[in-house]
Each structure stands twice: as C-alpha cells, then as structure tokens.
C-alpha cells in the first residue's frame, strides 16, 4: 500500500510540475502578448496624435483658403456690379465668366499693367466713380502676383503729401498746377523694387 501511495504521490507531483511548467509557459506567452499589444497601442497613439495634428493643419489651411476665396469672391461680385461699359472695356483683361477665370487672369503681370492703364484713362477723363472698386481689385491681384516670387518684384509707389512734384516720378492729375507740392494722391502707381524706378507713375494733384 505504501508503494502504491508513493507512486500516486510521484505521479501527482509530476502532474503538478507539468501544470506549473505549462502555467509558467502560459504566463510568458501572455506577457509577450501584453507587450505586443502595448506596443501596438503606443503606435496607434502616435498615429492618432499625428492624424490629429494633420487634421488641425488641414483645418487651418482650409480656413485660410476659405478666407482668401471669400475676399476674392467679394471682389469678383464687386467687379460684376461695375457698369456694363466698364466690364465690357475690361473684357480683354478678365476673360471668361467664372471666379477661377477672374483669379487666373487678374494675377498676371500684363493684366495688372492693363488694369492700371484703364484706371489711369478713367481718371484723366474725370470718370472716377468706379476707381475705388477697381483699385481694390488691382491691389488684391498686385499683392497676389508678388507672392508668386520668393522676393517681391514690385511695390506700390510711396508718396509724401507736401513733397514737390517731380515729372520723373509722378503724373499731374486734372486741375493741377504746373509745379508745386503734392496735395492729393489720385491713383497710386507702382515701382520695380530692383531698380526703384516707376513702372507706372502715380497720378497726383499738384
């Protein structure tokens, strides 16, 4: 009987040892699985933070684009509200019938100079009612054109009221004196930043 009991004990001990061994093995596998899941979790957290950062950046860019297009859309609506004669006269500058056409045409250098020349003609003919709207459109596209380059090429001409009139830099507006100090700016021209010379001279009252 004692031998039988000893055998059973030994058998039971071996079974327990196998169970312990299996338990320890299971524990190791579980730890490995936990570590793997923790690593995946950390990677997902990193990806989530990156996606959140990307989303914030996209939202910021979207807001900037919406703001920009709101500005130019208002200008386009203002352009369409100009007199039929003016819109027809500017047909060679602003070709097409959409906002995109308006932007694509307006930002070009030749369009800027042509629009300024049209404003000059209107001013010299004493037809200045629509100049404020046209000048706002001009300045928007002027600055947009400058942003195409790493270093701006153009600058709106700076004028000091009270400064003596100089034909090399300015044009006399209607009812101006032959010489004397500048009393009013009628239409600002623009200069080449590299040379400092006027591309279009400002029209002033003397």
mmCIF file of C-alpha atoms in Angstrom:
data_model
loop_
_atom_site.group_PDB
_atom_site.id
_atom_site.type_symbol
_atom_site.label_atom_id
_atom_site.label_comp_id
_atom_site.label_asym_id
_atom_site.label_seq_id
_atom_site.Cartn_x
_atom_site.Cartn_y
_atom_site.Cartn_z
ATOM 1 C CA UNK A 1 0.000 0.000 0.000
ATOM 2 C CA UNK A 2 2.791 2.426 0.796
ATOM 3 C CA UNK A 3 4.388 1.772 -2.568
ATOM 4 C CA UNK A 4 1.100 2.463 -4.270
ATOM 5 C CA UNK A 5 0.717 5.677 -2.329
ATOM 6 C CA UNK A 6 4.263 6.726 -3.196
ATOM 7 C CA UNK A 7 3.650 6.062 -6.849
ATOM 8 C CA UNK A 8 0.466 8.092 -6.775
ATOM 9 C CA UNK A 9 2.244 10.922 -4.985
ATOM 10 C CA UNK A 10 5.057 10.908 -7.513
ATOM 11 C CA UNK A 11 2.542 10.794 -10.319
ATOM 12 C CA UNK A 12 0.651 13.688 -8.784
ATOM 13 C CA UNK A 13 3.882 15.637 -8.236
ATOM 14 C CA UNK A 14 4.829 15.180 -11.905
ATOM 15 C CA UNK A 15 1.373 16.296 -12.972
ATOM 16 C CA UNK A 16 1.686 19.384 -10.785
ATOM 17 C CA UNK A 17 5.153 20.072 -12.169
ATOM 18 C CA UNK A 18 3.762 19.847 -15.727
ATOM 19 C CA UNK A 19 0.890 22.094 -14.756
ATOM 20 C CA UNK A 20 3.302 24.616 -13.208
ATOM 21 C CA UNK A 21 5.534 24.414 -16.255
ATOM 22 C CA UNK A 22 2.546 24.965 -18.538
ATOM 23 C CA UNK A 23 1.322 27.800 -16.319
ATOM 24 C CA UNK A 24 4.727 29.493 -16.431
ATOM 25 C CA UNK A 25 4.839 28.998 -20.176
ATOM 26 C CA UNK A 26 1.361 30.470 -20.492
ATOM 27 C CA UNK A 27 2.392 33.405 -18.325
ATOM 28 C CA UNK A 28 5.413 34.080 -20.529
ATOM 29 C CA UNK A 29 3.225 33.968 -23.642
ATOM 30 C CA UNK A 30 0.659 36.263 -22.010
ATOM 31 C CA UNK A 31 3.388 38.748 -21.050
ATOM 32 C CA UNK A 32 4.686 38.646 -24.610
ATOM 33 C CA UNK A 33 1.161 39.212 -25.904
ATOM 34 C CA UNK A 34 0.624 42.083 -23.444
ATOM 35 C CA UNK A 35 3.914 43.646 -24.539
ATOM 36 C CA UNK A 36 2.899 43.250 -28.189
ATOM 37 C CA UNK A 37 -0.489 44.850 -27.543
ATOM 38 C CA UNK A 38 1.114 47.665 -25.563
ATOM 39 C CA UNK A 39 3.484 48.326 -28.455
ATOM 40 C CA UNK A 40 0.565 48.359 -30.893
ATOM 41 C CA UNK A 41 -1.303 50.689 -28.542
ATOM 42 C CA UNK A 42 1.671 53.057 -28.377
ATOM 43 C CA UNK A 43 1.989 53.022 -32.168
ATOM 44 C CA UNK A 44 -1.724 53.724 -32.512
ATOM 45 C CA UNK A 45 -1.438 56.589 -30.017
ATOM 46 C CA UNK A 46 1.422 58.073 -32.062
ATOM 47 C CA UNK A 47 -0.566 57.656 -35.283
ATOM 48 C CA UNK A 48 -3.642 59.181 -33.640
ATOM 49 C CA UNK A 49 -1.663 62.206 -32.448
ATOM 50 C CA UNK A 50 -0.155 62.585 -35.918
ATOM 51 C CA UNK A 51 -3.603 62.368 -37.510
ATOM 52 C CA UNK A 52 -4.928 64.944 -35.039
ATOM 53 C CA UNK A 53 -2.002 67.258 -35.890
ATOM 54 C CA UNK A 54 -2.625 66.705 -39.609
ATOM 55 C CA UNK A 55 -6.331 67.427 -39.110
ATOM 56 C CA UNK A 56 -5.581 70.682 -37.277
ATOM 57 C CA UNK A 57 -3.197 71.689 -40.071
ATOM 58 C CA UNK A 58 -5.794 70.872 -42.723
ATOM 59 C CA UNK A 59 -8.443 72.822 -40.810
ATOM 60 C CA UNK A 60 -6.091 75.795 -40.582
ATOM 61 C CA UNK A 61 -5.288 75.638 -44.293
ATOM 62 C CA UNK A 62 -8.958 75.213 -45.128
ATOM 63 C CA UNK A 63 -9.812 78.265 -43.030
ATOM 64 C CA UNK A 64 -7.092 80.263 -44.803
ATOM 65 C CA UNK A 65 -8.361 79.153 -48.218
ATOM 66 C CA UNK A 66 -11.968 79.937 -47.311
ATOM 67 C CA UNK A 67 -10.911 83.388 -46.065
ATOM 68 C CA UNK A 68 -8.892 84.052 -49.217
ATOM 69 C CA UNK A 69 -11.654 82.914 -51.518
ATOM 70 C CA UNK A 70 -14.201 84.923 -49.565
ATOM 71 C CA UNK A 71 -12.090 88.026 -50.189
ATOM 72 C CA UNK A 72 -11.636 87.380 -53.898
ATOM 73 C CA UNK A 73 -15.258 86.248 -54.252
ATOM 74 C CA UNK A 74 -16.383 89.587 -52.839
ATOM 75 C CA UNK A 75 -14.076 91.334 -55.304
ATOM 76 C CA UNK A 76 -15.496 89.284 -58.161
ATOM 77 C CA UNK A 77 -19.034 90.218 -57.111
ATOM 78 C CA UNK A 78 -17.918 93.850 -56.954
ATOM 79 C CA UNK A 79 -16.426 93.523 -60.439
ATOM 80 C CA UNK A 80 -19.696 92.109 -61.804
ATOM 81 C CA UNK A 81 -21.548 95.066 -60.265
ATOM 82 C CA UNK A 82 -19.485 97.573 -62.263
ATOM 83 C CA UNK A 83 -21.180 99.300 -65.158
ATOM 84 C CA UNK A 84 -21.696 97.264 -68.317
ATOM 85 C CA UNK A 85 -19.410 99.680 -70.189
ATOM 86 C CA UNK A 86 -16.567 99.116 -67.710
ATOM 87 C CA UNK A 87 -16.960 95.316 -67.641
ATOM 88 C CA UNK A 88 -17.027 95.321 -71.444
ATOM 89 C CA UNK A 89 -13.890 97.506 -71.599
ATOM 90 C CA UNK A 90 -12.098 95.129 -69.221
ATOM 91 C CA UNK A 91 -13.157 92.070 -71.210
ATOM 92 C CA UNK A 92 -9.690 91.784 -72.708
ATOM 93 C CA UNK A 93 -8.173 91.576 -69.211
ATOM 94 C CA UNK A 94 -10.671 89.440 -67.321
ATOM 95 C CA UNK A 95 -11.569 86.735 -69.822
ATOM 96 C CA UNK A 96 -14.099 84.038 -69.045
ATOM 97 C CA UNK A 97 -17.158 84.047 -66.839
ATOM 98 C CA UNK A 98 -16.148 82.324 -63.626
ATOM 99 C CA UNK A 99 -14.389 83.161 -60.382
ATOM 100 C CA UNK A 100 -11.488 80.898 -61.372
ATOM 101 C CA UNK A 101 -11.113 82.756 -64.679
ATOM 102 C CA UNK A 102 -11.157 86.037 -62.767
ATOM 103 C CA UNK A 103 -8.322 84.869 -60.492
ATOM 104 C CA UNK A 104 -6.216 83.314 -63.262
ATOM 105 C CA UNK A 105 -6.412 86.451 -65.386
ATOM 106 C CA UNK A 106 -6.088 89.006 -62.610
ATOM 107 C CA UNK A 107 -2.858 87.675 -61.114
ATOM 108 C CA UNK A 108 -0.895 88.004 -64.368
ATOM 109 C CA UNK A 109 1.553 90.886 -64.769
ATOM 110 C CA UNK A 110 0.116 92.027 -68.106
ATOM 111 C CA UNK A 111 -3.340 92.141 -66.529
ATOM 112 C CA UNK A 112 -2.041 94.357 -63.724
ATOM 113 C CA UNK A 113 -0.477 96.873 -66.100
ATOM 114 C CA UNK A 114 -3.542 96.850 -68.375
ATOM 115 C CA UNK A 115 -5.927 97.354 -65.437
ATOM 116 C CA UNK A 116 -3.800 100.210 -64.132
ATOM 117 C CA UNK A 117 -3.728 101.823 -67.604
ATOM 118 C CA UNK A 118 -7.520 101.581 -67.753
ATOM 119 C CA UNK A 119 -7.828 103.262 -64.343
ATOM 120 C CA UNK A 120 -5.438 105.989 -65.487
ATOM 121 C CA UNK A 121 -7.564 106.608 -68.578
ATOM 122 C CA UNK A 122 -10.712 106.864 -66.475
ATOM 123 C CA UNK A 123 -9.048 109.242 -64.011
ATOM 124 C CA UNK A 124 -7.689 111.501 -66.750
ATOM 125 C CA UNK A 125 -11.168 111.599 -68.317
ATOM 126 C CA UNK A 126 -12.650 112.579 -64.938
ATOM 127 C CA UNK A 127 -14.602 109.324 -64.750
ATOM 128 C CA UNK A 128 -13.505 108.233 -61.302
ATOM 129 C CA UNK A 129 -16.723 106.852 -59.792
ATOM 130 C CA UNK A 130 -15.638 103.232 -60.173
ATOM 131 C CA UNK A 131 -11.954 103.765 -59.386
ATOM 132 C CA UNK A 132 -12.241 102.734 -55.678
ATOM 133 C CA UNK A 133 -13.578 99.292 -56.639
ATOM 134 C CA UNK A 134 -11.101 98.892 -59.495
ATOM 135 C CA UNK A 135 -8.213 99.975 -57.301
ATOM 136 C CA UNK A 136 -9.225 97.454 -54.621
ATOM 137 C CA UNK A 137 -9.214 94.705 -57.271
ATOM 138 C CA UNK A 138 -5.868 95.948 -58.558
ATOM 139 C CA UNK A 139 -4.231 95.934 -55.120
ATOM 140 C CA UNK A 140 -5.509 92.429 -54.347
ATOM 141 C CA UNK A 141 -4.014 90.973 -57.515
ATOM 142 C CA UNK A 142 -0.907 93.125 -57.175
ATOM 143 C CA UNK A 143 -0.065 91.534 -53.817
ATOM 144 C CA UNK A 144 -1.115 88.080 -55.082
ATOM 145 C CA UNK A 145 1.267 88.477 -58.034
ATOM 146 C CA UNK A 146 4.117 89.452 -55.698
ATOM 147 C CA UNK A 147 3.582 86.266 -53.666
ATOM 148 C CA UNK A 148 4.437 84.166 -56.716
ATOM 149 C CA UNK A 149 8.103 85.050 -56.198
ATOM 150 C CA UNK A 150 10.406 84.353 -53.266
ATOM 151 C CA UNK A 151 11.336 88.044 -53.292
ATOM 152 C CA UNK A 152 8.677 90.577 -54.360
ATOM 153 C CA UNK A 153 9.486 92.349 -57.611
ATOM 154 C CA UNK A 154 7.004 95.204 -57.341
ATOM 155 C CA UNK A 155 5.934 97.765 -54.768
ATOM 156 C CA UNK A 156 3.115 100.279 -54.614
ATOM 157 C CA UNK A 157 4.701 103.707 -55.033
ATOM 158 C CA UNK A 158 5.183 105.633 -51.801
ATOM 159 C CA UNK A 159 4.133 109.284 -51.900
ATOM 160 C CA UNK A 160 4.624 112.068 -49.382
ATOM 161 C CA UNK A 161 1.921 114.716 -49.338
ATOM 162 C CA UNK A 162 3.620 118.103 -49.483
ATOM 163 C CA UNK A 163 6.576 116.824 -51.466
ATOM 164 C CA UNK A 164 7.443 118.826 -54.596
ATOM 165 C CA UNK A 165 6.016 117.412 -57.809
ATOM 166 C CA UNK A 166 8.562 115.561 -59.932
ATOM 167 C CA UNK A 167 7.703 114.553 -63.507
ATOM 168 C CA UNK A 168 10.170 111.687 -63.286
ATOM 169 C CA UNK A 169 8.033 110.000 -60.653
ATOM 170 C CA UNK A 170 4.505 111.368 -60.935
ATOM 171 C CA UNK A 171 1.770 112.401 -63.381
ATOM 172 C CA UNK A 172 -0.299 115.563 -62.901
ATOM 173 C CA UNK A 173 -3.974 114.957 -62.355
ATOM 174 C CA UNK A 174 -6.689 117.257 -63.690
ATOM 175 C CA UNK A 175 -6.802 120.850 -62.441
ATOM 176 C CA UNK A 176 -3.201 120.626 -61.252
ATOM 177 C CA UNK A 177 -0.692 123.439 -61.217
ATOM 178 C CA UNK A 178 2.419 123.239 -63.374
ATOM 179 C CA UNK A 179 4.619 122.883 -60.300
ATOM 180 C CA UNK A 180 4.381 122.892 -56.546
ATOM 181 C CA UNK A 181 3.818 120.465 -53.692
ATOM 182 C CA UNK A 182 1.663 117.350 -53.997
ATOM 183 C CA UNK A 183 -1.672 117.952 -52.287
ATOM 184 C CA UNK A 184 -3.513 114.735 -53.067
ATOM 185 C CA UNK A 185 -2.922 111.217 -54.375
ATOM 186 C CA UNK A 186 -5.444 110.348 -57.076
ATOM 187 C CA UNK A 187 -4.103 106.961 -58.194
ATOM 188 C CA UNK A 188 -1.032 105.197 -56.846
ATOM 189 C CA UNK A 189 1.413 103.736 -59.320
ATOM 190 C CA UNK A 190 3.998 101.053 -58.696
ATOM 191 C CA UNK A 191 7.734 100.652 -58.958
ATOM 192 C CA UNK A 192 10.317 97.984 -59.739
ATOM 193 C CA UNK A 193 11.888 97.039 -56.403
ATOM 194 C CA UNK A 194 15.189 96.073 -58.032
ATOM 195 C CA UNK A 195 15.706 99.399 -59.804
ATOM 196 C CA UNK A 196 13.495 101.684 -57.716
ATOM 197 C CA UNK A 197 12.127 103.158 -60.939
ATOM 198 C CA UNK A 198 8.399 103.637 -61.556
ATOM 199 C CA UNK A 199 6.726 101.152 -63.862
ATOM 200 C CA UNK A 200 3.537 103.186 -63.650
ATOM 201 C CA UNK A 201 3.777 106.701 -62.221
ATOM 202 C CA UNK A 202 1.295 107.766 -59.591
ATOM 203 C CA UNK A 203 -1.292 110.366 -60.578
ATOM 204 C CA UNK A 204 -1.318 113.223 -58.110
ATOM 205 C CA UNK A 205 -2.922 116.597 -57.565
ATOM 206 C CA UNK A 206 -0.452 119.497 -57.554
#
